[in-house]
Every structure is written in C-alpha cells, then in structure tokens.
PDB file of C-alpha atoms in Angstrom:
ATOM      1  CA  UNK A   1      89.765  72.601 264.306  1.00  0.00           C
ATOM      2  CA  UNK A   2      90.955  74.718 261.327  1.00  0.00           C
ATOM      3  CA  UNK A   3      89.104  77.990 261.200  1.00  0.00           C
ATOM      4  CA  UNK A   4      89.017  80.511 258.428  1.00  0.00           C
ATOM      5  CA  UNK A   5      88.557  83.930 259.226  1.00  0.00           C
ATOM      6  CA  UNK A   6      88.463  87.210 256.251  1.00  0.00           C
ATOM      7  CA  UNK A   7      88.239  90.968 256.749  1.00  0.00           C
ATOM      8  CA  UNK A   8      86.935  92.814 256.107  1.00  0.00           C
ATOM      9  CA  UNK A   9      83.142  90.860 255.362  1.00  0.00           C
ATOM     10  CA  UNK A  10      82.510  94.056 252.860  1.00  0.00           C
ATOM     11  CA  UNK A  11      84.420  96.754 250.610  1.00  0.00           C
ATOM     12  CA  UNK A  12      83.623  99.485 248.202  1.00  0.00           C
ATOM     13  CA  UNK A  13      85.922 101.378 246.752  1.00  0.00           C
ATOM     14  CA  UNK A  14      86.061 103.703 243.960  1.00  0.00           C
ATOM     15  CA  UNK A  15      87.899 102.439 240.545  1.00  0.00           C
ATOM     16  CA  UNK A  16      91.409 102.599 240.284  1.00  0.00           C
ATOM     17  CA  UNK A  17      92.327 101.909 244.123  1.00  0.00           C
ATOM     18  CA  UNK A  18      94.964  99.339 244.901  1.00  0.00           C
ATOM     19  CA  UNK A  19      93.431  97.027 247.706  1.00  0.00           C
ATOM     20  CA  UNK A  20      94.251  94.290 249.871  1.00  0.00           C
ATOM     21  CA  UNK A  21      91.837  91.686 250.987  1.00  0.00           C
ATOM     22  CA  UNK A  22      92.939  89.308 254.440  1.00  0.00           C
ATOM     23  CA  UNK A  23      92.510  85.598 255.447  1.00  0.00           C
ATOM     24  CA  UNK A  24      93.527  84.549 258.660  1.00  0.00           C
ATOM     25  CA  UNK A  25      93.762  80.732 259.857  1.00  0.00           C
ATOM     26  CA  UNK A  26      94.215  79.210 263.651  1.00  0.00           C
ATOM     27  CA  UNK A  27      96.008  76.124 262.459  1.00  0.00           C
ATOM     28  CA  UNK A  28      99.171  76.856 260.346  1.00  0.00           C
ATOM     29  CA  UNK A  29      99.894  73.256 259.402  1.00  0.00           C
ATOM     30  CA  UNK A  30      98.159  73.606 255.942  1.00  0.00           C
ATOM     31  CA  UNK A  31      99.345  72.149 252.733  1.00  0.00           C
ATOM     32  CA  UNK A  32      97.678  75.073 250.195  1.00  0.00           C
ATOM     33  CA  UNK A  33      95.801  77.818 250.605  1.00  0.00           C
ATOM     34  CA  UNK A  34      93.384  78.749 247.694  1.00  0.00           C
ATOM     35  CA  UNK A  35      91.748  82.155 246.715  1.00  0.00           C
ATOM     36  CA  UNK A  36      88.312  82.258 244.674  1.00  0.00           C
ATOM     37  CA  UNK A  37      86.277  84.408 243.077  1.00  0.00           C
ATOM     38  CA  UNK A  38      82.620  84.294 243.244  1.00  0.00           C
ATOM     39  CA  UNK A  39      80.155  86.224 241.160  1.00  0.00           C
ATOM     40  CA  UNK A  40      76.233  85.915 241.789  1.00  0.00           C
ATOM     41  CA  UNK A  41      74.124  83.043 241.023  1.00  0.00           C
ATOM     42  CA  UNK A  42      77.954  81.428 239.761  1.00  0.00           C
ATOM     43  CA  UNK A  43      80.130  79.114 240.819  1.00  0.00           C
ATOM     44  CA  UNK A  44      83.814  79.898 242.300  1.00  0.00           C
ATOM     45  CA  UNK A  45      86.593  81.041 240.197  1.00  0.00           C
ATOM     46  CA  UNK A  46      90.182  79.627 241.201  1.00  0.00           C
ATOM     47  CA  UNK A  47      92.368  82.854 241.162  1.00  0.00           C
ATOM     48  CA  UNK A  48      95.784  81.392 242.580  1.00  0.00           C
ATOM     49  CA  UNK A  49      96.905  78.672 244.685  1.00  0.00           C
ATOM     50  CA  UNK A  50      99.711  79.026 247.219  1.00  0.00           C
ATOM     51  CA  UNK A  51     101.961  75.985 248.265  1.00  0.00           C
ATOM     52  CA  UNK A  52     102.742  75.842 251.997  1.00  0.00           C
ATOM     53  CA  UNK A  53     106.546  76.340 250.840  1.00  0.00           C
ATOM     54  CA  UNK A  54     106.035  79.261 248.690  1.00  0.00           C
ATOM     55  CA  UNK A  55     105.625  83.336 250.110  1.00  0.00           C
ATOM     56  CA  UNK A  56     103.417  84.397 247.165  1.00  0.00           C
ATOM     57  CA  UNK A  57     101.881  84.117 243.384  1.00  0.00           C
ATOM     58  CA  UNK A  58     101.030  86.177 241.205  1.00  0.00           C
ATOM     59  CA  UNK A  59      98.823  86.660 238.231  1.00  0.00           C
ATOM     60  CA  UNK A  60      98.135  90.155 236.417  1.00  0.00           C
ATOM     61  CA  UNK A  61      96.995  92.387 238.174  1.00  0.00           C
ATOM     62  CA  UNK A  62      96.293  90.021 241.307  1.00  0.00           C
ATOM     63  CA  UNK A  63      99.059  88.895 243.840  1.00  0.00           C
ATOM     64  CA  UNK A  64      98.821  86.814 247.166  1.00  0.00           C
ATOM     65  CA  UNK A  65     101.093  86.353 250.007  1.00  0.00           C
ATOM     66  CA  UNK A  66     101.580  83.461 252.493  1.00  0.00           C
ATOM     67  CA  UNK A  67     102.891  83.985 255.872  1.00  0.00           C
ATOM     68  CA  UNK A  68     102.069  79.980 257.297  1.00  0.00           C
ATOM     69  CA  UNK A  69     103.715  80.667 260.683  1.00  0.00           C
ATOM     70  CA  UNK A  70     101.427  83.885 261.268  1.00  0.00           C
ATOM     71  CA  UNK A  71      98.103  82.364 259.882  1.00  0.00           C
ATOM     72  CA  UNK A  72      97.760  84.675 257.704  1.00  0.00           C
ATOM     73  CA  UNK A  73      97.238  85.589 254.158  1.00  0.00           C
ATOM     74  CA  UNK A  74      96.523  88.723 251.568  1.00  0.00           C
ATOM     75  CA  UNK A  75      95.122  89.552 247.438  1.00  0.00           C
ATOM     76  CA  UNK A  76      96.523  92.164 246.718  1.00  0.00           C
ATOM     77  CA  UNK A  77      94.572  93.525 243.796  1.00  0.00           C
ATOM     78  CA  UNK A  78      96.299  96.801 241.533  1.00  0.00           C
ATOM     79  CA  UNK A  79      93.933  99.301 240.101  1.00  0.00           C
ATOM     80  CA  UNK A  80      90.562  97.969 240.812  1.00  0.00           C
ATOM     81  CA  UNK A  81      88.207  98.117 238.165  1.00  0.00           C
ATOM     82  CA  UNK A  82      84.131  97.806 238.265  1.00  0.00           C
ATOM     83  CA  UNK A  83      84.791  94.662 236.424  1.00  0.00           C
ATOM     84  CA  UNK A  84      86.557  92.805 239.972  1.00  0.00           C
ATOM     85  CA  UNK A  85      83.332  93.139 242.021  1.00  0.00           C
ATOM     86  CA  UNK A  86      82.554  89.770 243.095  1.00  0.00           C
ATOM     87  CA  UNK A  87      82.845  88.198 246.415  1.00  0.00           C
ATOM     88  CA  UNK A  88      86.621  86.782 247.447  1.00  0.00           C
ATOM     89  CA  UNK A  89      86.826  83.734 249.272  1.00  0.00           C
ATOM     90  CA  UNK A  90      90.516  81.802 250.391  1.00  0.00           C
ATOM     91  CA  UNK A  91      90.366  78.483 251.245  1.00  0.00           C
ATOM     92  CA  UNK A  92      92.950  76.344 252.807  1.00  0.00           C
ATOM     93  CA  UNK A  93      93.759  72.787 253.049  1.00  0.00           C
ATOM     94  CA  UNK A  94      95.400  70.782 256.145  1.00  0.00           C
ATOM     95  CA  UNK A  95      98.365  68.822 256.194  1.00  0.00           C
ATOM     96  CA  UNK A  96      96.761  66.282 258.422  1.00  0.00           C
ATOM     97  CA  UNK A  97      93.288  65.601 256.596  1.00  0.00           C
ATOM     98  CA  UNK A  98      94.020  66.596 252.621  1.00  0.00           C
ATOM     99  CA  UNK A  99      90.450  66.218 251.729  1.00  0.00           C
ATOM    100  CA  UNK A 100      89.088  68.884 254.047  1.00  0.00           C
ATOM    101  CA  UNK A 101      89.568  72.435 252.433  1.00  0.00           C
ATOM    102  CA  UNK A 102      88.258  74.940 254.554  1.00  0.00           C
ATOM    103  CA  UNK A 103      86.757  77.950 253.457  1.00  0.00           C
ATOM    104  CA  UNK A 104      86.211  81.655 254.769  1.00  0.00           C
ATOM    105  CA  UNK A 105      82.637  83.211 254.009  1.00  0.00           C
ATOM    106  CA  UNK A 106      84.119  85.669 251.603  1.00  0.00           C
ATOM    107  CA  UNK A 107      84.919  89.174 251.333  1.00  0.00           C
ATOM    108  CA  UNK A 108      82.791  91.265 249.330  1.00  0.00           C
ATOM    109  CA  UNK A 109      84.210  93.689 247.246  1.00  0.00           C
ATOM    110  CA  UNK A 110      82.593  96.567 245.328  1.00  0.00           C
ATOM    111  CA  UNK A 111      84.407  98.776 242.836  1.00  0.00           C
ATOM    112  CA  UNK A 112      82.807 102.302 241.898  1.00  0.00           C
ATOM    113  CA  UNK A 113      83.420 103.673 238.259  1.00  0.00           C
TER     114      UNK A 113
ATOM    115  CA  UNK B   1      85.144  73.021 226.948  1.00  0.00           C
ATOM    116  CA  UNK B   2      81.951  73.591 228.546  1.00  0.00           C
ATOM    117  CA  UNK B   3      84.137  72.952 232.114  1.00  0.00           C
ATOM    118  CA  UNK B   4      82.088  71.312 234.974  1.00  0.00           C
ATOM    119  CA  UNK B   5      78.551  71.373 233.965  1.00  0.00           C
ATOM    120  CA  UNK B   6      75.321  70.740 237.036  1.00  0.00           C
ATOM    121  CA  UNK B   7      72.264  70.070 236.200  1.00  0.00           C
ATOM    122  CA  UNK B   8      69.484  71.349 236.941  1.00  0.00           C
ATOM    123  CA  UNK B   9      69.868  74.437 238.030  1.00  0.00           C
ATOM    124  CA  UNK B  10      66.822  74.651 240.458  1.00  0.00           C
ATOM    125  CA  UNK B  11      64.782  72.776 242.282  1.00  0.00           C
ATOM    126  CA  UNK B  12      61.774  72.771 244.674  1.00  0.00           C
ATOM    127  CA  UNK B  13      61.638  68.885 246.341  1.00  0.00           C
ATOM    128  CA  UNK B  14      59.149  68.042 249.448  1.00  0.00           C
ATOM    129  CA  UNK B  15      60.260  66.501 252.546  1.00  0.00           C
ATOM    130  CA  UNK B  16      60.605  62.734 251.574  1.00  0.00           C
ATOM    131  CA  UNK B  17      60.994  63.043 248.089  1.00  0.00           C
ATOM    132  CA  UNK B  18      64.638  61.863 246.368  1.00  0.00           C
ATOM    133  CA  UNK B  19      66.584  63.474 243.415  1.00  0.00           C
ATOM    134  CA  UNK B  20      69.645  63.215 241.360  1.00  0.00           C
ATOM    135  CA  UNK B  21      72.160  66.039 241.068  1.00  0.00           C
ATOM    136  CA  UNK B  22      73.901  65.729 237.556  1.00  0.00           C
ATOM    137  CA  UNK B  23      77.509  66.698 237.267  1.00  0.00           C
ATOM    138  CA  UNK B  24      79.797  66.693 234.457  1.00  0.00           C
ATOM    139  CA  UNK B  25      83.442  67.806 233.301  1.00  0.00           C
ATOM    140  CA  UNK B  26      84.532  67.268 229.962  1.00  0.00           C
ATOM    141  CA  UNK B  27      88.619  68.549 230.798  1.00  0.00           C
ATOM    142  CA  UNK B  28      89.102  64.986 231.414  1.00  0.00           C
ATOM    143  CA  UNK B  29      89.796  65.701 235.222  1.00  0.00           C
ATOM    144  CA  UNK B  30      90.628  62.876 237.709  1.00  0.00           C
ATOM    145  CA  UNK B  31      89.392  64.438 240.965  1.00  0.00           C
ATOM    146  CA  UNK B  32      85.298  65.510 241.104  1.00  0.00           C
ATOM    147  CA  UNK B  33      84.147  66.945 244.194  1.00  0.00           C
ATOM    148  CA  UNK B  34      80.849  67.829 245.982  1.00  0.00           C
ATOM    149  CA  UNK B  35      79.899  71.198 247.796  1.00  0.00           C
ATOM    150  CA  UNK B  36      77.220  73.011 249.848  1.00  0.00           C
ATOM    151  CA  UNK B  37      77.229  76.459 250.407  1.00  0.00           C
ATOM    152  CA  UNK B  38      75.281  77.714 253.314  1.00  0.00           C
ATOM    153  CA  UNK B  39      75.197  81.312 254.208  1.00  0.00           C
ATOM    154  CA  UNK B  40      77.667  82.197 256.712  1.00  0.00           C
ATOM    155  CA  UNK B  41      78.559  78.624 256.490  1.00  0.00           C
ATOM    156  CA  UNK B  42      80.623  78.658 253.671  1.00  0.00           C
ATOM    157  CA  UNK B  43      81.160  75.865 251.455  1.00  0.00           C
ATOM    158  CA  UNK B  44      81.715  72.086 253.159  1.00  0.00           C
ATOM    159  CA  UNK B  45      82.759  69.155 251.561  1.00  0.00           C
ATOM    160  CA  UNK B  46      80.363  66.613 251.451  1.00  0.00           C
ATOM    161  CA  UNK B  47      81.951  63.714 248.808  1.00  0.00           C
ATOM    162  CA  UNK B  48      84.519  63.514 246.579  1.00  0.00           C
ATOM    163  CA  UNK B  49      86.108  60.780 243.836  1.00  0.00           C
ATOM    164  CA  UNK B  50      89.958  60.420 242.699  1.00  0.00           C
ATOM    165  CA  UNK B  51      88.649  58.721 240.151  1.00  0.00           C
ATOM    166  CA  UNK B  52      85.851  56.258 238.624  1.00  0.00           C
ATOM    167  CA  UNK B  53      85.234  53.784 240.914  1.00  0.00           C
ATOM    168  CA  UNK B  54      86.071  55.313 243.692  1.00  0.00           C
ATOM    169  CA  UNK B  55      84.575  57.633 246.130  1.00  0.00           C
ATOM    170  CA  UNK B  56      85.526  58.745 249.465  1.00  0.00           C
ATOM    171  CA  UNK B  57      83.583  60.976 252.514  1.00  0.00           C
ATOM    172  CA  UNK B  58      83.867  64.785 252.893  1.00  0.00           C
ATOM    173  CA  UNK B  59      82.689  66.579 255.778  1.00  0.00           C
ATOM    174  CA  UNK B  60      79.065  66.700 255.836  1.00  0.00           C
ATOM    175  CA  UNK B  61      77.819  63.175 254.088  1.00  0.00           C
ATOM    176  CA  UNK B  62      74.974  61.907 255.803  1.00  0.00           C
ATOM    177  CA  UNK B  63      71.795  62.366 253.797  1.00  0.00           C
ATOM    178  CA  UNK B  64      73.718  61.733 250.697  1.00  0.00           C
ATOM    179  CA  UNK B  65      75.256  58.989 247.971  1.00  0.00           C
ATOM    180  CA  UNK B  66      77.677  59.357 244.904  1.00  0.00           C
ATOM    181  CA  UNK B  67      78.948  57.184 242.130  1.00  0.00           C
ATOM    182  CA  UNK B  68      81.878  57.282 240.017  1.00  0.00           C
ATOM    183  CA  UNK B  69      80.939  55.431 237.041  1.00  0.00           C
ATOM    184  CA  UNK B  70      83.242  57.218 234.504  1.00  0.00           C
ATOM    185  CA  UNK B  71      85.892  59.813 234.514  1.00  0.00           C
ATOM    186  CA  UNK B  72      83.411  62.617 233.440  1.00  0.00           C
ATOM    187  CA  UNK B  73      80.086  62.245 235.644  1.00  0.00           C
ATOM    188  CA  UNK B  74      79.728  62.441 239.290  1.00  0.00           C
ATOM    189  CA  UNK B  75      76.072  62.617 240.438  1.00  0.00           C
ATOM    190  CA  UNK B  76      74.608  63.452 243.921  1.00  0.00           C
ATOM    191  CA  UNK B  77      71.861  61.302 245.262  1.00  0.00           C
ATOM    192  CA  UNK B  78      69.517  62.437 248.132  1.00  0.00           C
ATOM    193  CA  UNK B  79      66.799  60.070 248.994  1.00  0.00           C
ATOM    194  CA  UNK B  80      64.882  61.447 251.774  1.00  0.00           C
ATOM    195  CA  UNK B  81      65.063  65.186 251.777  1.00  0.00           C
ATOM    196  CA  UNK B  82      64.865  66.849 254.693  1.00  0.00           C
ATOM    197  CA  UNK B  83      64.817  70.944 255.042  1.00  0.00           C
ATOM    198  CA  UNK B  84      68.273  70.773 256.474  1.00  0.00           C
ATOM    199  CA  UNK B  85      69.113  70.076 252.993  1.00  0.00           C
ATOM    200  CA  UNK B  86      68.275  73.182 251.162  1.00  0.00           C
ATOM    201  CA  UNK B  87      71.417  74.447 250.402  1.00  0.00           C
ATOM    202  CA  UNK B  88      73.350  75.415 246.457  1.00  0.00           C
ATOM    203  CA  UNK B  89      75.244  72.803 246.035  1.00  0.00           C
ATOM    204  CA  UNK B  90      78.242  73.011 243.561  1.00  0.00           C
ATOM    205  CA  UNK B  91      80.579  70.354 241.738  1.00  0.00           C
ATOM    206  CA  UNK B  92      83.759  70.732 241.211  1.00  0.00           C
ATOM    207  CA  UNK B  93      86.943  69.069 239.366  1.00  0.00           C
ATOM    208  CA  UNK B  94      90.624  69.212 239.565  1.00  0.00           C
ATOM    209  CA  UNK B  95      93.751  67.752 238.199  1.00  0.00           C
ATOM    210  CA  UNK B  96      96.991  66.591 239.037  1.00  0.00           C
ATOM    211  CA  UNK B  97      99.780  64.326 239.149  1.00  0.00           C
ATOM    212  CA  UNK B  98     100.511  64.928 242.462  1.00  0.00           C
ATOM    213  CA  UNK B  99      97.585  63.834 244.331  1.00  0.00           C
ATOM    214  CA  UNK B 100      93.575  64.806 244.769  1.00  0.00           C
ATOM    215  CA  UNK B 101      94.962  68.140 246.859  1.00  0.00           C
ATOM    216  CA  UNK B 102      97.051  69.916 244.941  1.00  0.00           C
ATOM    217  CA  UNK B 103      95.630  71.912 242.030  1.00  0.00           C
ATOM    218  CA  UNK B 104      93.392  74.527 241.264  1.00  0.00           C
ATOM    219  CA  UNK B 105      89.380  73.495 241.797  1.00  0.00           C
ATOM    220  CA  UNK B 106      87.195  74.275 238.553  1.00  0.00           C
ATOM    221  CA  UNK B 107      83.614  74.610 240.001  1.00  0.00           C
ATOM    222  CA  UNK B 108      80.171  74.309 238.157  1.00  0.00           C
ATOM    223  CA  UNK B 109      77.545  76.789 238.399  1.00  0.00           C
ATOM    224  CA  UNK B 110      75.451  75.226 241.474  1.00  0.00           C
ATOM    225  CA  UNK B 111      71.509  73.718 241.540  1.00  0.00           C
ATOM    226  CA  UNK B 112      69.847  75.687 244.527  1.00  0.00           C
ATOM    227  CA  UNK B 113      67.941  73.256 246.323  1.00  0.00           C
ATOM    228  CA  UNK B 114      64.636  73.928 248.033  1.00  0.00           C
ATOM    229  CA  UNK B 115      63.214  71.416 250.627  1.00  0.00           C
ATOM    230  CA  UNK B 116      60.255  72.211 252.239  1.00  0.00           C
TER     231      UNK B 116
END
C-alpha cells in the first residue's frame, strides 16, 4: 500500500528565504506525482505535475524534483514571500491502479514579512 | 471561467437525512472527480467520471452515488447520512488526451458537511 509521507508537518520562515519542502513515498512504481497548494476554507491549487520519466519542472519561482527509485520528492521555492503561505500537499499516482492518487497531509508553510 | 464550481458551501444534515452535492466545470473538462478531506487523513477518492455516462469507484464509495449526465455536472448523492460522513468534500476536473491520469486536477472550493 502506497504511503505518502511530508516533512516537515510545519514551517515559518522569514520573507525572502529559499526553502525546500519533502515528500517521500514507499512504493516507487508511480505514474505522476502532483504538488498542490491549499489556502484556508479553498480548494487545492495544482502547482506542477511530474511524469515518472522526468527529474523535475519548473514554474517561476517554484521547482520540483523527482527521484522515483529513492521515493522521494522536493518544491523548491526561491525567495519566499508572505504571499506563499498556504499549506503544500504532493500527491502521487500508481502505475498499477491509475485512479488512486494518494495524498500526503500537507506541509504548512508560513512566511514572515 | 468560473472553473469547478460546488454548491453549497455548508451544510448541517441529521443522521438519516439525504442530500445532493452540486458540482460544475464550465472548461469543458472530460474527467470530474470526487474528494473527502479528513484531517490527518488527507484527501481520498471516493468517485470519479471519464466522461458523461460513465462513472467508476474511488477509494472510499460506500455511502455514496454519482451521475454523469453531461460533460459539465457531476453531483454527489448521500442518502442516509451517517456521522462518519462529515467530512469537506471537494470536486475536481481534469483534461487530457492521454487518459483520466495524466493532467493537472482543477479543484472546487469544497461544501463542509456536518452530520450529526
């Protein structure tokens, strides 16, 4: 059974940092992994999606990294602003059951003007 | 484009009692999916459609009923809540070419559910 594991569960950090948030998985026989965005009371924001053949994607200021045969992933996120605190979720979908996308509970980040 | 649109936002339902979840995505998506979010639970699948007509099991789908009568609308029928049920629950929609699996997820807002 796929399990989804991120660390840390909470992060504040003053404005302007350069952080990395991590995802871990047990089964490394996905098809995609996924990270969100979710703000309160809202729904979840698609940030990037990572093919099971690609290393990484990137988008502004945002960049993720895929290493399948280690379980693991990272957002990378350059020069935090107040504006990214929300909490980070990655997802990740098996090979073997395509419906299923399973999801970490989230990483929640706080930036500090 | 409003996106994926739920309706209503909240709700309060007693043990027994049935309601409709509204969903709807005007981006002309073929995939529509169904989510609860628990707390440290995170979210689990509980139906999904690749398109009208069709629907298929998630996870988590006892307790619950879909239909896929057009491309835009996917609502989520519970007819005997039960407190196990109070959850948000979110919609979401994707595209692609390439199968249900392969793009991006575009999620709606959520409808908290109460059941007590």
């Amino acid at each position: 059974k796929q399990e989804v594991t991120q660390i840390p569960a909470a992060l504040s950090v003053p404005e302007g940092e350069n952080l990395v948030l991590n995802c871990s998985f047990t089964d490394s026989a996905i098809y995609n992994l996924q990270w969100f965005r979710q703000d309160p009371g809202k729904g979840l924001t698609s940030l990037l999606l990572i093919q099971s053949s690609q290393r990484e994607q990137t988008s502004g200021r945002l960049n993720a990294s895929l290493d399948k045969s280690s379980g693991r992933s990272t957002l990378y996120i350059a020069a935090s602003q107040p504006g990214d605190s929300a909490t980070y979720l990655c997802a990740v979908r098996q090979e073997t059951s395509g419906s299923r996308l399973t999801f970490g509970e989230g990483t929640q980040l706080t930036v500090n003007p | 484009n409003a996106g994926v649109t739920q309706t209503p936002k909240f709700r309060i339902l007693k043990i027994g009692q049935s309601m409709t979840l509204q969903c709807a995505q005007d981006m002309n998506h073929n995939y529509m999916y169904w989510y609860r979010q628990d707390p440290g639970m995170g979210l689990k699948l509980i139906y999904y459609s690749v398109g009208a007509g069709i629907t298929d099991k998630g996870e988590v789908p006892n307790g619950y009923n879909v239909s896929r009568s057009t491309t835009e609308d996917f609502p989520l029928r519970l007819e005997l809540a039960a407190p196990s049920q109070t959850s948000v629950y979110f919609c979401a929609s994707s595209y692609s070419a390439l199968g249900p699996f392969n793009s991006p997820l575009h999620f709606g807002n959520g409808t908290r559910l109460t059941v007590t």
